[in-house]
Amino acid sequence: MNALIELAQHRHLIMSFARRDIRAKYKQTFFGAAWAIIQPASLMIVFTLVFSVFNRVESEGVPYPIFAYSALIFWTCFAASVTQGTIAMTANASLVRKIWFPRETLLFAIMISALIDLLVASVVLAGMFIWYGVPLHWTAFWVVPILLLQLLFTFAVVLVTSAAHVHFRDIGHAIPLMLQLWMFASPIVYPLASVPAWLKPYYMLNPMAGIIDSYRRVLLHGEAPDFGYLTAALLVALACVWLGYLLFKKAERTFADVI
Amino acid sequence: MSNLAIRFDSVSKKYRLRHGWYLSIIDEIARLANRTAGRSSDADYFWALKDVSFEIDHGDTVGLIGSNGAGKSTALKILSRVTVPTSGSFQTNGRVGALIEVGAGFHPDLSGRENVYLNGAIMGMRKREIDAKFDQIVAFSEVEKFIDTPLKFYSSGMMVRLGFAVAAHIEPDILLVDEVLAVGDTAFQAKCLNKIAELKQQNKTIVLVSHTMPSILQHSSRVLWIDKGTVRAFGDPESTVEQYLKHVHQQGASGTAEPAAATESPIRIAGISLLDATGHVRDSLAYGEEAMVEIAYELAQPVDDPVFSVTFHDIRGVPLGGLTSRLDGLALEAGARQGTVRLVLAPVLFTRGTYGITAAIYDKPIQRYYDMRAHAVSFMVDGPSVATREVSGHFVFPHRWEVVVPERAA
């Protein structure tokens, strides 16, 4: 609770960091914010070639590009937050060493800047809906709570990885690899339905599995999300945030000594 | 609110010594293995502060002094909450602002304006506060013309000025200042000092870390001397600084032995001593007294007109003035294998403080030196003190002040 009050007090700082991150990210680039689209779009093109042109992977009855892209933009948001969040403390080492401020503000700022990228990338998604003539349903509004759940889980992950990275720089090397494996362990390039039944209980332990599948249900198929999966994901995310926060706050006290 | 601003209650801070920049997991496992094998020792740790207790009242300006590595920065870090003590407790009443490293939060790609907002936010200012003070900050920093230019095009001086300007406008109840008095050109330094004086008048609590004793004496109402992580003295500025200088002086005196110069050097310094007019070795002098610096030398082979030089330093090793024998023309005794030259100071014009001497012997055109003894001798001078504000700097020249009476035509 105190954490939330402190957070509200520092919203200006979070927004300042976020603005800095966004401005700095696209300064002196030719394409600027278009990079927010280029990244998920190029993955979509590659996956479309591999899984729809060379091989045919079932795509829940919608064109493969929109099937892949509708998951990829959310995954990119998650992956970018985790990659940058993990190194957030060390990337701001000169600040962390010299000045006190709640360190998690850096993590929030990174999540906000990834969220802005997601907004930009979703413009293309809207275009694809029109192009492929896929109808959009009222259930699309479910995206908002699902996204909040995803952010909660993202926060849990970066709390742990960023604190760990301060002490063990191995984490920074491991995370990009982990994320790559993680992407294939989530229903992004293939539908959830193609996961064999015997594997599914273990497969669904990954909160991102339920989250990604839910985006497709509400966006592409006009269905309600699977509340069973989402509740499980929510519980996992809450537990992780709680544990991660305790860990982060304990580790934060000595960041300046070891960074 | 109680009158207590800062309280340290047996605060200790232990750092782990490490051999690289960071730990890898493998190092950590090795360390754990060592520890379970009972091989870990205190040698792996370093106490930056040990059992430090003190109290500072609201409105006090406390000068924090001590040699490098004494624990001053660690104390400031604990005060500013950047790190936590290993044991003991501390308490601060009021908003703490730190001028620890100006501009630490600057981003080169953002404009001056954006950086003011960012830096202000990092230091805990609200947006409204920054809005209200923005013009003042910019005016103080003297970078108005470039405020919308990305910071990477700023000169380092401009960056420092902008950083100090933001920090100086946080208006904390407790302000921590670390060595920033030395930023910018002289005019800007004066501005910074005025700002600190202004904050003092507003009854703010200030903790000032500096190696510059004159500014410590000028600003502090009390001085805290930390040595090797413990409090050596905490009291009135004059006597604490004097104790500290005496200590530094003794340390300096015990560390004068320098390795002999390379044997191939044709002439080398055999010894340096500071004497009074009667020829007695002295380590303290009085202002206005006559004194001598003697350099004993040894010749391995004949040298063509060597030039002797003596340079005086302040306590931080900053050269204050040097003299060479070429200025006066000095002829050595021909054929002697050794000898002594003497620089007579008539009189000593230093202000009160501790000074050091570096002696050297150069070749005739003063292009390379045969031998040099850096900081070979240190000594104290008792005389007009900058603490009185009647004089400043390191020298008081023979002088007088006069009232100019306009001559009237009769």
XYZ file of C-alpha atoms in Angstrom:
669
model
C 0.000 0.000 0.000
C 2.787 2.383 0.950
C 4.374 1.361 -2.294
C 1.345 2.607 -4.220
C 1.322 5.947 -2.389
C 5.002 6.452 -3.059
C 4.370 5.511 -6.666
C 1.651 8.161 -6.998
C 4.004 10.727 -5.485
C 6.623 9.909 -8.044
C 4.412 9.807 -11.119
C 6.088 12.953 -12.402
C 9.469 11.267 -12.124
C 8.164 8.157 -13.900
C 6.774 10.255 -16.719
C 10.041 12.190 -16.971
C 12.017 8.989 -17.242
C 9.552 7.617 -19.791
C 9.760 10.778 -21.862
C 13.552 10.588 -21.695
C 13.550 6.935 -22.750
C 11.233 7.563 -25.696
C 12.987 10.714 -26.857
C 16.401 9.149 -26.530
C 15.308 5.964 -28.271
C 14.263 7.656 -31.491
C 16.592 10.654 -31.570
C 18.963 10.590 -34.503
C 17.115 7.727 -36.166
C 15.828 8.095 -39.696
C 12.670 6.044 -39.262
C 11.958 7.348 -35.765
C 8.870 5.875 -34.176
C 8.342 3.680 -37.256
C 10.792 1.316 -35.587
C 7.972 0.434 -33.214
C 6.206 -1.052 -36.255
C 9.213 -2.379 -38.130
C 10.184 -4.738 -35.341
C 6.961 -6.758 -34.947
C 6.143 -6.379 -38.658
C 9.429 -7.901 -39.821
C 8.964 -10.819 -37.423
C 5.467 -11.223 -38.820
C 6.800 -11.340 -42.377
C 9.419 -13.943 -41.504
C 6.948 -16.098 -39.616
C 4.394 -15.785 -42.400
C 6.966 -17.027 -44.903
C 8.070 -19.931 -42.721
C 4.776 -21.023 -41.212
C 2.304 -20.101 -43.908
C 4.117 -20.140 -47.253
C 6.818 -22.833 -46.773
C 4.845 -24.848 -44.249
C 1.204 -24.564 -43.468
C 0.551 -23.996 -39.809
C -3.080 -23.853 -38.801
C -3.989 -20.256 -37.894
C -7.445 -20.486 -36.320
C -9.188 -19.706 -39.583
C -7.802 -16.175 -40.012
C -5.044 -15.129 -42.427
C -1.678 -16.018 -40.946
C -0.208 -12.460 -41.045
C -2.953 -11.036 -38.823
C -2.861 -14.166 -36.672
C 0.869 -13.676 -36.022
C 0.866 -9.906 -35.793
C -1.984 -9.747 -33.266
C 0.189 -11.752 -30.872
C 3.563 -10.336 -31.871
C 2.857 -6.715 -30.957
C 1.935 -7.739 -27.409
C 4.860 -10.091 -27.170
C 7.224 -7.362 -28.434
C 5.906 -5.066 -25.735
C 6.643 -7.733 -23.115
C 10.046 -8.688 -24.525
C 11.222 -5.087 -24.925
C 10.157 -4.253 -21.370
C 11.988 -7.254 -19.979
C 15.150 -6.694 -22.031
C 15.437 -3.023 -21.153
C 14.034 -3.373 -17.660
C 16.636 -5.964 -16.759
C 19.499 -3.600 -17.495
C 17.676 -0.486 -16.264
C 19.703 -0.130 -13.055
C 23.081 -0.590 -14.678
C 22.139 1.607 -17.635
C 21.410 4.365 -15.123
C 24.369 3.525 -12.908
C 25.565 7.106 -12.564
C 22.172 8.073 -11.184
C 21.783 5.054 -8.944
C 25.211 5.649 -7.446
C 24.641 9.301 -6.679
C 21.017 10.116 -6.079
C 18.246 8.472 -4.168
C 14.872 7.955 -5.806
C 12.603 4.907 -5.815
C 14.451 2.671 -8.244
C 11.317 0.965 -9.559
C 10.380 4.242 -11.255
C 12.956 3.312 -13.908
C 11.093 0.052 -14.513
C 7.724 1.774 -14.843
C 9.193 4.256 -17.285
C 10.472 1.465 -19.499
C 7.100 -0.268 -19.442
C 5.411 2.983 -20.409
C 7.749 3.558 -23.318
C 7.165 -0.024 -24.533
C 3.437 0.594 -24.207
C 3.703 3.656 -26.460
C 5.477 1.488 -29.042
C 2.621 -1.000 -28.751
C 0.125 1.777 -29.456
C 2.051 2.790 -32.571
C 2.302 -0.821 -33.748
C -1.409 -1.417 -33.209
C -2.192 1.149 -35.907
C -0.900 -1.414 -38.393
C -3.050 -4.072 -36.754
C -6.099 -1.885 -37.335
C -5.083 -1.589 -40.987
C -4.817 -5.371 -41.243
C -8.320 -5.811 -39.866
C -9.609 -3.660 -42.710
C -7.369 -5.218 -45.365
C -8.281 -8.806 -44.516
C -11.872 -7.937 -43.729
C -11.695 -9.571 -40.316
C -14.644 -8.324 -38.269
C -13.880 -6.659 -34.946
C -16.191 -7.503 -32.052
C -17.207 -5.804 -28.835
C -15.075 -8.362 -27.039
C -12.053 -6.359 -28.237
C -12.459 -4.206 -25.149
C -11.185 -7.159 -23.151
C -7.749 -6.201 -24.451
C -7.499 -3.531 -21.764
C -7.754 -5.797 -18.700
C -5.644 -8.467 -20.391
C -2.992 -5.875 -21.136
C -3.075 -4.714 -17.509
C -2.534 -8.295 -16.454
C 0.372 -8.557 -18.867
C 1.903 -5.370 -17.442
C 1.519 -6.718 -13.917
C 3.343 -9.873 -14.915
C 5.992 -7.880 -16.817
C 6.594 -5.805 -13.700
C 7.028 -8.967 -11.643
C 9.622 -10.300 -14.063
C 11.695 -7.114 -14.296
C 11.640 -6.576 -10.531
C 13.526 -9.831 -10.184
C 15.740 -9.689 -13.269
C 16.808 -6.052 -12.800
C 17.770 -6.632 -9.162
C 19.598 -9.815 -10.075
C 21.411 -8.118 -12.947
C 22.965 -5.573 -10.566
C 24.741 -8.408 -8.775
C 25.166 -10.892 -11.582
C 25.744 -9.413 -14.996
C 25.185 -12.890 -16.409
C 21.490 -12.100 -16.344
C 21.856 -9.417 -18.985
C 23.408 -11.989 -21.316
C 20.899 -14.689 -20.531
C 17.722 -12.645 -20.921
C 17.651 -12.200 -24.734
C 18.193 -15.932 -25.164
C 15.555 -16.722 -22.544
C 13.062 -14.461 -24.290
C 13.644 -16.165 -27.608
C 12.956 -19.568 -26.101
C 10.041 -18.118 -24.184
C 8.453 -16.793 -27.359
C 8.365 -20.271 -28.855
C 7.001 -21.603 -25.576
C 4.024 -19.268 -25.978
C 1.268 -19.548 -28.614
C 2.571 -16.840 -30.907
C 3.595 -18.482 -34.173
C 1.187 -21.386 -33.667
C -2.301 -21.638 -32.142
C -2.831 -22.861 -28.597
C -4.905 -25.687 -30.050
C -1.802 -27.335 -31.511
C -0.301 -27.938 -28.063
C -0.766 -31.654 -27.283
C -3.155 -32.430 -24.466
C -0.572 -34.182 -22.282
C 1.702 -31.129 -22.373
C -0.974 -28.537 -21.844
C -1.099 -28.504 -18.003
C 2.631 -27.723 -17.907
C 2.432 -25.433 -20.903
C -0.183 -23.273 -19.243
C 2.065 -22.651 -16.232
C 3.539 -19.938 -18.429
C 1.268 -16.951 -17.752
C 2.107 -15.504 -21.159
C 0.422 -18.533 -22.798
C -2.983 -17.702 -21.374
C -2.458 -13.993 -21.957
C -1.464 -14.293 -25.629
C -4.249 -16.769 -26.372
C -6.754 -14.387 -24.765
C -5.751 -11.509 -27.044
C -6.559 -13.664 -30.074
C -9.876 -14.819 -28.672
C -11.128 -11.313 -27.986
C -9.641 -9.636 -31.051
C -9.946 -12.198 -33.839
C -12.779 -14.493 -32.796
C -15.168 -12.323 -30.812
C -14.975 -14.735 -27.892
C -14.603 -13.989 -24.207
C -11.167 -14.846 -22.831
C -10.660 -18.128 -21.021
C -11.155 -16.969 -17.463
C -9.613 -20.103 -16.054
C -6.289 -19.371 -17.739
C -6.469 -15.676 -16.957
C -7.283 -16.238 -13.293
C -4.356 -18.605 -13.039
C -2.145 -16.054 -14.790
C -3.402 -13.316 -12.471
C -2.628 -15.371 -9.373
C 0.835 -16.225 -10.642
C 1.448 -12.574 -11.564
C 0.253 -11.290 -8.180
C 2.407 -13.765 -6.297
C 5.405 -12.879 -8.452
C 4.882 -9.136 -8.003
C 4.623 -9.535 -4.259
C 7.735 -11.673 -3.995
C 9.574 -9.653 -6.607
C 8.772 -6.397 -4.861
C 10.062 -7.641 -1.515
C 13.203 -8.907 -3.163
C 13.713 -5.739 -5.170
C 13.224 -3.487 -2.161
C 15.718 -5.485 -0.170
C 18.267 -5.526 -2.972
C 17.680 -1.839 -3.773
C 19.270 -0.784 -0.479
C 22.692 -1.822 -1.671
C 22.427 -1.148 -5.428
C 24.678 1.883 -5.031
C 27.385 -0.207 -3.350
C 27.735 -2.843 -6.023
C 26.631 -1.218 -9.251
C 9.635 19.754 14.770
C 12.571 19.158 17.046
C 15.640 21.215 16.491
C 17.572 18.152 15.443
C 18.258 17.962 11.718
C 20.581 14.982 11.456
C 21.446 12.252 13.898
C 23.914 9.423 13.368
C 23.763 6.745 16.019
C 26.821 4.456 15.898
C 26.553 4.115 12.147
C 28.888 1.639 10.473
C 29.242 0.795 6.837
C 31.053 -2.204 5.532
C 31.987 -2.713 1.900
C 33.037 -5.932 0.335
C 36.341 -5.712 -1.468
C 36.198 -7.187 -4.892
C 38.752 -7.898 -7.455
C 36.855 -7.145 -10.604
C 34.124 -4.838 -11.707
C 31.326 -7.186 -10.925
C 30.619 -10.612 -9.596
C 29.739 -13.442 -11.827
C 27.700 -16.295 -10.511
C 30.794 -18.465 -10.587
C 32.666 -16.029 -8.340
C 29.755 -16.031 -5.981
C 29.692 -19.814 -5.783
C 33.427 -19.820 -5.137
C 32.938 -17.299 -2.358
C 30.204 -19.366 -0.757
C 32.393 -22.440 -1.001
C 35.203 -20.563 0.683
C 32.914 -19.384 3.405
C 31.584 -22.841 4.166
C 35.166 -24.050 4.246
C 35.800 -21.343 6.820
C 38.301 -19.534 4.669
C 36.472 -16.250 4.425
C 38.064 -13.526 6.459
C 37.691 -9.915 7.430
C 40.259 -9.156 4.789
C 37.459 -9.376 2.235
C 35.756 -6.412 3.881
C 36.509 -2.802 4.388
C 34.899 -0.556 6.990
C 34.223 2.795 5.377
C 32.555 4.039 8.563
C 32.883 2.534 11.985
C 30.660 3.478 14.894
C 30.059 7.054 13.829
C 27.749 9.144 16.004
C 26.973 12.835 15.780
C 24.088 15.259 15.855
C 23.505 18.325 13.741
C 20.952 20.983 14.609
C 18.714 22.813 12.186
C 20.374 25.895 10.768
C 23.884 24.592 11.301
C 26.414 24.604 8.504
C 28.750 21.732 9.160
C 32.018 21.324 7.308
C 32.960 17.695 6.808
C 36.701 17.206 6.454
C 39.114 14.305 6.250
C 41.675 12.886 3.901
C 40.709 10.901 0.806
C 39.014 7.635 1.677
C 38.263 8.740 5.228
C 34.558 8.027 4.809
C 33.183 11.475 4.012
C 31.472 10.371 0.816
C 30.056 7.296 2.490
C 28.557 9.496 5.205
C 26.967 11.686 2.533
C 25.664 8.643 0.679
C 23.982 7.399 3.826
C 22.525 10.841 4.502
C 21.117 11.061 1.001
C 19.680 7.521 1.280
C 21.684 6.278 -1.682
C 22.983 3.488 0.495
C 22.089 2.055 3.898
C 24.365 1.583 6.914
C 25.508 -1.941 7.723
C 24.657 -1.308 11.362
C 23.519 1.556 13.527
C 20.771 4.002 12.725
C 20.399 7.507 11.441
C 17.645 9.999 11.202
C 17.066 13.144 9.190
C 14.307 15.659 9.787
C 13.213 17.468 6.669
C 13.715 17.195 2.960
C 17.256 16.263 2.015
C 18.791 17.608 -1.161
C 22.165 16.544 -2.409
C 24.603 18.465 -4.548
C 26.741 15.390 -4.752
C 27.507 15.283 -8.396
C 25.931 18.028 -10.381
C 24.266 16.844 -13.535
C 24.438 13.139 -12.748
C 21.018 12.693 -14.297
C 21.600 14.630 -17.488
C 20.898 13.021 -20.816
C 23.006 14.232 -23.765
C 20.237 13.835 -26.365
C 17.723 15.963 -24.524
C 17.664 19.730 -24.624
C 18.672 21.912 -21.712
C 15.013 22.557 -20.969
C 14.106 18.860 -20.924
C 17.114 18.122 -18.767
C 16.104 20.743 -16.220
C 12.743 19.019 -15.852
C 14.264 15.558 -15.788
C 16.960 16.472 -13.292
C 14.496 18.335 -11.114
C 12.203 15.310 -11.072
C 15.062 13.006 -10.150
C 15.926 15.269 -7.245
C 12.359 15.071 -6.016
C 10.865 18.304 -7.345
C 7.283 18.343 -8.515
C 6.415 19.595 -11.958
C 4.690 22.685 -10.567
C 7.763 23.545 -8.525
C 9.992 23.300 -11.566
C 7.550 25.339 -13.654
C 7.625 28.053 -11.011
C 11.400 28.130 -10.757
C 12.313 27.387 -14.334
C 13.193 30.972 -15.267
C 15.241 31.433 -12.117
C 17.136 28.220 -12.798
C 17.928 29.188 -16.361
C 18.954 32.694 -15.377
C 21.222 31.316 -12.673
C 22.868 28.884 -15.079
C 23.560 31.609 -17.670
C 22.738 29.278 -20.576
C 19.513 31.016 -21.694
C 20.543 31.099 -25.320
C 21.133 27.355 -25.502
C 18.257 26.134 -23.382
C 16.614 24.359 -26.334
C 19.859 22.893 -27.669
C 20.624 19.226 -26.948
C 22.996 18.915 -24.032
C 25.632 17.116 -26.031
C 26.500 20.396 -27.688
C 27.107 22.106 -24.339
C 30.585 22.808 -23.074
C 31.415 21.033 -19.835
C 31.274 24.367 -18.052
C 27.737 25.015 -19.271
C 26.653 21.566 -18.190
C 28.062 22.035 -14.720
C 26.416 25.428 -14.396
C 23.046 24.046 -15.415
C 23.447 21.132 -12.996
C 24.298 23.396 -10.098
C 21.476 25.745 -11.003
C 18.899 22.942 -10.761
C 20.350 21.601 -7.541
C 20.544 25.032 -5.960
C 16.826 25.539 -6.496
C 15.538 22.344 -4.882
C 15.143 24.222 -1.610
C 15.674 21.309 0.722
C 15.740 21.640 4.503
C 19.038 19.824 4.577
C 21.501 20.431 1.780
C 24.478 18.171 1.187
C 27.274 19.760 -0.812
C 30.235 17.745 -2.030
C 33.131 19.700 -3.493
C 30.980 21.563 -5.980
C 32.413 24.840 -4.857
C 35.159 24.128 -7.312
C 32.959 24.277 -10.401
C 32.915 26.803 -13.154
C 34.852 30.003 -13.549
C 35.575 32.363 -10.702
C 32.468 34.438 -11.269
C 30.243 31.389 -11.194
C 32.006 30.079 -8.095
C 31.246 33.340 -6.360
C 27.610 32.925 -7.393
C 27.538 29.421 -5.917
C 29.062 30.640 -2.678
C 26.512 33.421 -2.482
C 23.745 30.904 -3.004
C 25.083 28.851 -0.103
C 25.289 31.948 2.068
C 21.693 32.717 1.096
C 20.555 29.228 2.086
C 22.398 29.674 5.372
C 20.462 32.840 6.027
C 17.232 30.963 5.409
C 18.274 28.767 8.311
C 18.792 25.687 6.172
C 21.013 22.938 7.439
C 24.063 22.472 5.253
C 26.659 19.732 5.243
C 29.651 20.833 3.243
C 32.390 18.455 2.154
C 35.537 20.108 0.908
C 39.266 19.791 0.845
C 39.574 23.543 0.618
C 40.092 24.658 4.184
C 39.460 28.340 3.477
C 35.947 27.650 2.198
C 35.313 25.259 5.091
C 36.391 27.949 7.545
C 34.451 30.611 5.762
C 31.126 28.796 5.718
C 30.976 26.351 8.582
C 29.575 26.949 12.002
C 31.009 23.603 13.116
C 33.476 21.191 11.593
C 33.323 17.407 11.675
C 36.604 15.626 11.047
C 36.356 12.012 9.942
C 39.474 9.919 9.798
C 39.632 6.267 8.728
C 35.903 5.888 9.195
C 35.679 7.310 12.702
C 34.941 10.750 14.110
C 38.199 12.376 15.168
C 36.787 15.714 16.196
C 33.577 17.692 16.021
C 33.726 21.258 17.163
C 34.412 24.839 16.328
C 35.892 25.315 12.856
C 39.177 26.986 13.776
C 40.447 24.449 16.255
C 39.146 21.404 14.369
C 40.727 22.486 11.106
C 43.944 23.242 12.981
C 43.976 19.757 14.536
C 43.301 18.260 11.143
C 46.054 20.237 9.461
C 48.501 19.271 12.198
C 47.605 15.641 11.634
C 48.012 15.900 7.865
C 51.283 17.701 8.440
C 52.630 14.907 10.652
C 51.566 12.306 8.152
C 53.279 14.262 5.435
C 56.466 14.559 7.499
C 56.667 10.825 8.113
C 56.245 10.076 4.453
C 59.003 12.239 3.030
C 61.511 9.506 2.325
C 61.666 9.085 -1.425
C 63.596 6.532 -3.339
C 66.986 7.775 -4.456
C 67.136 9.183 -7.924
C 68.352 7.083 -10.796
C 72.060 6.491 -10.379
C 72.878 7.668 -13.881
C 71.767 11.171 -12.979
C 74.897 13.339 -12.842
C 73.558 15.425 -9.985
C 71.045 14.459 -7.327
C 69.350 15.969 -4.322
C 70.769 14.603 -1.103
C 68.446 16.402 1.268
C 66.055 19.290 1.700
C 65.480 21.183 4.886
C 63.593 24.187 6.092
C 65.513 26.386 8.514
C 64.917 29.600 10.350
C 67.258 32.586 10.209
C 69.443 31.116 12.943
C 69.914 27.885 10.997
C 67.645 25.672 13.100
C 65.434 23.120 11.339
C 61.817 24.149 11.695
C 58.463 22.683 10.745
C 56.464 25.745 11.553
C 57.072 29.364 10.813
C 55.478 32.648 11.643
C 54.334 35.146 9.071
C 56.988 37.790 8.479
C 59.805 35.633 9.795
C 62.922 35.013 7.744
C 63.414 31.407 6.629
C 65.679 29.331 4.405
C 65.220 26.279 2.216
C 68.451 24.347 1.873
C 69.048 21.794 -0.864
C 72.021 19.498 -0.391
C 73.254 17.930 -3.619
C 75.731 15.323 -4.754
C 77.593 15.387 -8.051
C 78.464 12.177 -9.863
C 80.060 14.026 -12.753
C 80.469 17.686 -13.620
C 77.266 19.417 -14.641
C 77.079 22.564 -16.675
C 75.237 25.249 -14.698
C 72.475 23.253 -12.997
C 69.350 25.199 -12.051
C 67.816 24.653 -8.613
C 64.127 25.138 -8.112
C 61.833 25.331 -5.111
C 58.056 25.211 -5.482
C 55.537 25.811 -2.704
C 52.244 23.907 -2.612
C 49.066 24.246 -0.676
C 47.723 21.336 1.319
C 46.152 19.751 -1.755
C 49.376 19.885 -3.725
C 48.322 22.799 -5.898
C 51.429 24.797 -6.749
C 51.310 28.319 -5.387
C 54.594 29.674 -6.572
C 58.048 28.556 -7.543
C 61.481 30.078 -7.814
C 64.559 28.976 -9.740
C 68.154 29.797 -9.150
C 68.445 31.000 -12.726
C 66.363 34.016 -11.885
C 69.091 35.221 -9.566
C 72.088 33.553 -11.176
C 73.826 31.022 -8.973
C 77.298 29.627 -9.458
C 78.265 26.343 -7.835
C 81.591 25.819 -6.183
C 83.809 24.399 -8.896
C 85.224 20.897 -8.481
C 83.284 19.983 -5.325
C 81.608 16.525 -5.251
C 78.834 17.796 -3.037
C 77.436 20.983 -1.670
C 74.407 22.876 -0.461
C 72.486 25.755 -1.939
C 70.115 27.881 0.008
C 67.001 29.867 -0.873
C 66.441 32.660 1.581
C 62.875 33.792 2.088
C 62.953 37.251 3.532
C 60.333 37.294 4.823
C 57.739 34.453 4.779
C 54.530 35.886 3.332
C 52.156 32.942 3.655
C 48.802 33.103 5.339
C 48.066 30.652 8.118
C 47.984 27.062 6.900
C 49.994 24.038 5.907
C 52.295 24.113 2.917
C 54.588 21.769 1.088
C 57.861 22.137 -0.763
C 59.001 20.412 -3.933
C 62.651 20.773 -4.851
C 64.238 19.956 -8.181
C 67.455 20.349 -10.101
C 67.132 21.161 -13.813
C 69.560 21.386 -16.676
C 70.707 24.795 -17.855
C 67.779 25.607 -20.212
C 65.259 24.256 -17.622
C 63.959 21.681 -20.040
C 64.524 18.459 -18.182
C 65.256 17.779 -14.585
C 68.108 15.768 -13.140
C 66.340 15.079 -9.880
C 63.105 16.026 -8.188
C 61.704 15.502 -4.716
C 57.992 16.158 -4.727
C 56.404 17.272 -1.448
C 59.648 16.608 0.341
C 58.994 18.955 3.230
C 55.804 20.289 4.690
C 55.454 23.057 7.206
C 52.894 25.173 8.943
C 52.641 28.897 9.021
C 51.042 30.898 11.758
C 49.873 34.275 10.626
C 46.927 36.146 9.209
C 44.119 33.619 8.830
C 41.567 33.465 6.059
C 39.106 32.402 8.747
C 38.984 35.990 9.914
C 37.990 37.018 6.383
C 40.439 39.872 6.716
C 42.681 38.203 4.155
C 42.141 35.592 1.478
C 44.299 33.250 -0.540
C 47.755 32.106 0.439
C 49.893 35.219 0.500
C 49.853 38.547 2.241
C 52.197 40.963 0.534
C 53.823 43.821 2.384
C 51.269 46.504 1.884
C 49.390 49.364 3.347
C 46.009 50.972 2.778
C 45.690 54.703 2.500
C 42.939 57.165 2.239
C 43.441 59.300 -0.810
C 42.959 62.902 0.151
C 42.106 65.021 -2.861
C 44.685 67.760 -3.246
C 43.041 71.088 -3.267
C 44.557 73.948 -5.046
C 45.288 76.512 -2.419
